[in-house]
């Protein structure tokens, strides 16, 4: 039973971690944005941000009333958005006649084809950046971007989801670490109980060992016989328990996260 519990916890915790890392990776459609607070962004600042260490892709999209006009398959996006619609930011109250779809993104993105007439005259106050590497990584990856933004001649505002992604993963890691520790404590308690049972069994079978010794079996031989009995009982039970635990852990996580 304890082996099954430990196997279920270890298997389930690993699957949960993978699930929540995936959830954290989807937090934030864009890795970083730097927005000028005085109007259109300075081209020199845009170039400096694009050249900052760790920046893989930069884009300076037009800002239309519906949101940022960004191609649905643009490489600056961590994942593509639906074409032919306005992908509304989380909590957006935008009222538009254009087709819309609600998302959990932090910014609203519109397919440029829907607002082709407004794109050329639209202001471009924001630089969007995609960083190299995975979506979940140390927020220090943005140090170069922060330095470039801090050196700007005009006030700018910066947003980034790396801190939130990292916090989500760290919280999950702490919870899973506590779960693993509790399962290990249960395993230690079970091992103490097993050791006590074996000791009592050894004492109770003293007459059996004495009989075997009179038949020519040495004390060492009788100990080996008992050890073999324990192995034949424990190993299959542990193996079956581990397999059941792996299945149960995966099944429970699957039900929990859908």
Protein backbone atom coordinates (compact mmCIF):
# COMPACT_ATOMS: atom_id res chain seq x y z
CA UNK A 1 0.00 0.00 0.00
CA UNK A 2 2.77 2.43 0.93
CA UNK A 3 4.70 1.63 -2.24
CA UNK A 4 1.58 2.34 -4.29
CA UNK A 5 1.11 5.64 -2.45
CA UNK A 6 4.70 6.74 -3.06
CA UNK A 7 4.52 5.73 -6.72
CA UNK A 8 1.25 7.60 -7.14
CA UNK A 9 2.67 10.74 -5.54
CA UNK A 10 5.90 10.70 -7.56
CA UNK A 11 4.16 9.98 -10.86
CA UNK A 12 1.36 12.43 -10.21
CA UNK A 13 3.65 15.22 -9.05
CA UNK A 14 5.78 14.96 -12.18
CA UNK A 15 2.72 15.12 -14.40
CA UNK A 16 1.34 18.03 -12.40
CA UNK A 17 4.62 19.88 -12.76
CA UNK A 18 4.60 19.39 -16.52
CA UNK A 19 1.00 20.60 -16.68
CA UNK A 20 1.62 23.77 -14.66
CA UNK A 21 4.84 24.57 -16.50
CA UNK A 22 2.72 24.46 -19.65
CA UNK A 23 0.16 26.74 -18.01
CA UNK A 24 2.90 29.17 -16.96
CA UNK A 25 4.35 29.12 -20.46
CA UNK A 26 1.04 30.38 -21.84
CA UNK A 27 0.93 33.35 -19.47
CA UNK A 28 1.74 36.31 -21.67
CA UNK A 29 1.46 36.27 -25.44
CA UNK A 30 4.44 38.63 -25.72
CA UNK A 31 7.62 38.38 -23.66
CA UNK A 32 8.06 42.12 -23.14
CA UNK A 33 6.66 45.45 -24.27
CA UNK A 34 8.23 48.89 -23.93
CA UNK A 35 5.81 51.77 -24.48
CA UNK A 36 6.61 55.46 -24.86
CA UNK A 37 4.51 57.66 -22.58
CA UNK A 38 4.89 60.70 -24.83
CA UNK A 39 3.70 59.36 -28.19
CA UNK A 40 5.41 57.42 -30.95
CA UNK A 41 8.50 55.58 -29.80
CA UNK A 42 11.91 56.89 -30.80
CA UNK A 43 13.38 54.75 -33.63
CA UNK A 44 16.76 54.87 -31.87
CA UNK A 45 15.19 53.34 -28.75
CA UNK A 46 13.48 50.69 -30.86
CA UNK A 47 16.83 49.79 -32.41
CA UNK A 48 18.52 49.69 -29.00
CA UNK A 49 15.85 47.37 -27.64
CA UNK A 50 16.11 45.09 -30.66
CA UNK A 51 19.88 44.89 -30.15
CA UNK A 52 19.66 44.17 -26.40
CA UNK A 53 21.20 40.88 -25.23
CA UNK A 54 18.77 37.97 -25.36
CA UNK A 55 16.27 39.57 -27.75
CA UNK A 56 15.30 37.16 -30.52
CA UNK A 57 12.63 39.19 -32.34
CA UNK A 58 11.32 42.75 -32.06
CA UNK A 59 8.36 44.41 -33.72
CA UNK A 60 6.91 47.93 -33.73
CA UNK A 61 3.21 47.35 -34.50
CA UNK A 62 0.64 50.07 -35.22
CA UNK A 63 -1.79 50.81 -32.39
CA UNK A 64 -5.36 50.95 -33.66
CA UNK A 65 -8.51 51.42 -31.52
CA UNK A 66 -9.08 47.64 -31.42
CA UNK A 67 -5.57 46.84 -30.22
CA UNK A 68 -2.16 46.15 -31.73
CA UNK A 69 -2.26 45.24 -35.41
CA UNK A 70 0.00 42.18 -35.42
CA UNK A 71 0.06 39.40 -37.98
CA UNK A 72 -1.49 36.26 -36.39
CA UNK A 73 1.64 34.25 -37.20
CA UNK A 74 4.20 36.90 -36.25
CA UNK A 75 7.38 35.45 -34.68
CA UNK A 76 7.19 38.07 -31.92
CA UNK A 77 4.21 36.17 -30.49
CA UNK A 78 4.88 33.20 -28.22
CA UNK A 79 1.98 31.43 -29.91
CA UNK A 80 -0.13 32.27 -32.91
CA UNK A 81 -3.51 33.94 -32.57
CA UNK A 82 -6.67 33.34 -34.54
CA UNK A 83 -6.72 35.03 -37.93
CA UNK A 84 -9.58 37.28 -39.00
CA UNK A 85 -10.61 38.33 -35.49
CA UNK A 86 -9.73 40.70 -32.68
CA UNK A 87 -8.10 38.66 -29.89
CA UNK A 88 -9.31 40.56 -26.84
CA UNK A 89 -7.11 40.92 -23.79
CA UNK A 90 -8.28 39.43 -20.50
CA UNK A 91 -10.95 41.68 -19.02
CA UNK A 92 -11.23 43.83 -22.14
CA UNK A 93 -14.48 45.80 -22.52
CA UNK A 94 -13.85 46.84 -26.12
CA UNK A 95 -17.00 47.51 -28.13
CA UNK A 96 -16.42 46.85 -31.82
CA UNK A 97 -18.32 45.58 -34.82
CA UNK A 98 -15.35 43.43 -35.83
CA UNK A 99 -15.40 39.70 -34.95
CA UNK A 100 -13.80 39.10 -31.57
CA UNK A 101 -12.57 36.23 -29.43
CA UNK A 102 -11.82 36.39 -25.71
CA UNK A 103 -8.34 35.34 -24.55
CA UNK A 104 -6.25 35.36 -21.39
CA UNK A 105 -3.62 37.56 -23.05
CA UNK A 106 -2.46 40.81 -21.49
CA UNK A 107 -2.88 42.83 -24.71
CA UNK A 108 -5.50 42.89 -27.45
CA UNK A 109 -4.25 41.86 -30.89
CA UNK A 110 -6.09 42.45 -34.15
CA UNK A 111 -5.46 40.89 -37.53
CA UNK A 112 -4.06 43.73 -39.72
CA UNK A 113 -6.30 42.58 -42.58
CA UNK A 114 -9.34 43.74 -40.57
CA UNK A 115 -8.02 47.29 -40.11
CA UNK A 116 -6.02 47.76 -43.30
CA UNK A 117 -7.35 51.30 -43.81
CA UNK A 118 -6.22 52.44 -40.35
CA UNK A 119 -2.80 50.80 -40.16
CA UNK A 120 -0.75 53.35 -42.11
CA UNK A 121 -1.91 56.35 -40.07
CA UNK A 122 -1.89 54.57 -36.69
CA UNK A 123 0.71 55.54 -34.08
CA UNK A 124 3.44 53.11 -33.09
CA UNK A 125 4.13 53.75 -29.39
CA UNK A 126 5.12 50.23 -28.35
CA UNK A 127 8.00 47.89 -29.09
CA UNK A 128 7.15 44.21 -28.69
CA UNK A 129 9.95 41.79 -27.90
CA UNK A 130 10.35 38.04 -27.90
CA UNK A 131 13.31 36.72 -25.94
CA UNK A 132 15.52 33.77 -26.75
CA UNK A 133 14.94 30.51 -24.91
CA UNK A 134 11.92 29.00 -23.22
CA UNK A 135 8.91 30.99 -21.99
CA UNK A 136 9.70 30.04 -18.38
CA UNK A 137 13.12 31.31 -17.38
CA UNK A 138 14.82 33.67 -14.94
CA UNK A 139 13.44 37.23 -15.28
CA UNK A 140 17.07 38.36 -15.35
CA UNK A 141 16.97 37.52 -19.07
CA UNK A 142 15.39 40.97 -19.45
CA UNK A 143 18.24 42.88 -17.79
CA UNK A 144 19.56 44.08 -21.15
CA UNK A 145 16.10 45.26 -22.18
CA UNK A 146 15.66 47.07 -18.86
CA UNK A 147 19.00 48.79 -19.29
CA UNK A 148 18.08 49.96 -22.80
CA UNK A 149 14.69 51.21 -21.60
CA UNK A 150 16.26 53.02 -18.65
CA UNK A 151 18.59 54.87 -21.04
CA UNK A 152 15.67 56.26 -23.07
CA UNK A 153 15.41 60.05 -23.39
CA UNK A 154 11.64 59.96 -22.77
CA UNK A 155 9.55 58.23 -20.09
CA UNK A 156 8.66 54.65 -21.00
CA UNK A 157 6.67 51.85 -19.39
CA UNK A 158 7.70 48.20 -19.55
CA UNK A 159 5.60 45.09 -19.06
CA UNK A 160 6.77 41.48 -18.94
CA UNK A 161 5.25 38.11 -17.92
CA UNK A 162 8.50 36.33 -16.96
CA UNK A 163 8.12 37.14 -13.26
CA UNK A 164 4.57 35.79 -13.19
CA UNK A 165 5.59 32.66 -15.10
CA UNK A 166 8.51 32.04 -12.73
CA UNK A 167 6.33 32.66 -9.65
CA UNK A 168 3.75 30.16 -10.90
CA UNK A 169 6.37 27.45 -11.41
CA UNK A 170 8.05 28.22 -8.06
CA UNK A 171 4.73 27.95 -6.21
CA UNK A 172 3.98 24.60 -7.85
CA UNK A 173 7.49 23.35 -7.04
CA UNK A 174 7.03 24.23 -3.36
CA UNK A 175 3.69 22.45 -3.16
CA UNK A 176 5.00 19.35 -4.91
CA UNK A 177 8.13 19.32 -2.73
CA UNK A 178 5.94 19.27 0.39
CA UNK A 179 3.87 16.44 -1.10
CA UNK A 180 6.98 14.40 -1.86
CA UNK A 181 8.33 14.96 1.64
CA UNK A 182 5.06 13.75 3.17
CA UNK A 183 5.15 10.63 1.02
CA UNK A 184 8.74 9.96 2.08
CA UNK A 185 7.75 10.32 5.73
CA UNK A 186 4.98 7.78 5.13
CA UNK A 187 7.53 5.47 3.51
CA UNK A 188 9.90 5.74 6.49
CA UNK A 189 7.06 4.99 8.92
CA UNK A 190 6.09 1.97 6.82
CA UNK A 191 9.68 0.71 6.78
CA UNK A 192 9.86 0.98 10.57
CA UNK A 193 6.65 -1.03 10.80
CA UNK A 194 7.99 -3.66 8.40
CA UNK A 195 11.23 -3.94 10.38
CA UNK A 196 9.26 -4.41 13.59
CA UNK A 197 7.09 -7.09 11.97
CA UNK A 198 10.15 -8.95 10.69
CA UNK A 199 11.77 -8.82 14.13
CA UNK A 200 8.65 -10.18 15.84
CA UNK A 201 8.31 -12.89 13.21
CA UNK A 202 11.93 -13.87 13.79
CA UNK A 203 11.30 -14.24 17.52
CA UNK A 204 8.06 -16.18 17.07
CA UNK A 205 9.70 -18.66 14.71
CA UNK A 206 12.44 -19.52 17.15
CA UNK A 207 11.10 -23.08 17.60
CA UNK A 208 10.95 -23.56 13.83
CA UNK A 209 14.57 -22.54 13.53
CA UNK A 210 15.55 -24.88 16.37
CA UNK A 211 13.80 -27.74 14.56
CA UNK A 212 15.60 -26.91 11.31
CA UNK A 213 18.90 -26.80 13.17
CA UNK A 214 18.31 -30.31 14.54
CA UNK A 215 17.78 -31.45 10.95
CA UNK A 216 21.21 -30.14 10.02
CA UNK A 217 20.43 -26.61 8.86
CA UNK A 218 22.84 -24.06 10.26
CA UNK A 219 21.65 -20.81 11.92
CA UNK A 220 22.92 -18.94 8.88
CA UNK A 221 20.98 -21.25 6.62
CA UNK A 222 17.75 -20.71 8.55
CA UNK A 223 18.29 -16.95 8.32
CA UNK A 224 18.74 -17.27 4.56
CA UNK A 225 15.53 -19.30 4.29
CA UNK A 226 13.60 -16.59 6.12
CA UNK A 227 15.17 -13.87 4.00
CA UNK A 228 14.16 -15.71 0.82
CA UNK A 229 10.60 -16.01 2.14
CA UNK A 230 10.48 -12.28 2.81
CA UNK A 231 11.83 -11.47 -0.64
CA UNK A 232 9.33 -13.75 -2.35
CA UNK A 233 6.55 -11.97 -0.50
CA UNK A 234 7.83 -8.38 -0.60
CA UNK A 235 9.26 -8.03 -4.12
CA UNK A 236 6.12 -9.07 -6.06
CA UNK A 237 3.94 -7.02 -3.70
CA UNK A 238 6.18 -3.96 -4.12
CA UNK A 239 6.25 -4.38 -7.90
CA UNK A 240 2.48 -4.66 -8.16
CA UNK A 241 2.06 -1.75 -5.75
CA UNK A 242 4.40 0.44 -7.80
CA UNK A 243 2.56 -0.32 -11.04
CA UNK A 244 -0.80 0.34 -9.42
CA UNK A 245 0.54 3.57 -7.92
CA UNK A 246 1.87 4.80 -11.27
CA UNK A 247 -1.47 4.13 -12.91
CA UNK A 248 -3.43 5.70 -10.05
CA UNK A 249 -1.21 8.80 -9.97
CA UNK A 250 -1.57 9.40 -13.68
CA UNK A 251 -5.32 8.74 -13.59
CA UNK A 252 -5.94 11.10 -10.68
CA UNK A 253 -3.92 13.90 -12.28
CA UNK A 254 -5.72 13.36 -15.57
CA UNK A 255 -9.08 13.74 -13.84
CA UNK A 256 -7.91 16.75 -11.82
CA UNK A 257 -6.53 18.80 -14.71
CA UNK A 258 -8.92 17.56 -17.35
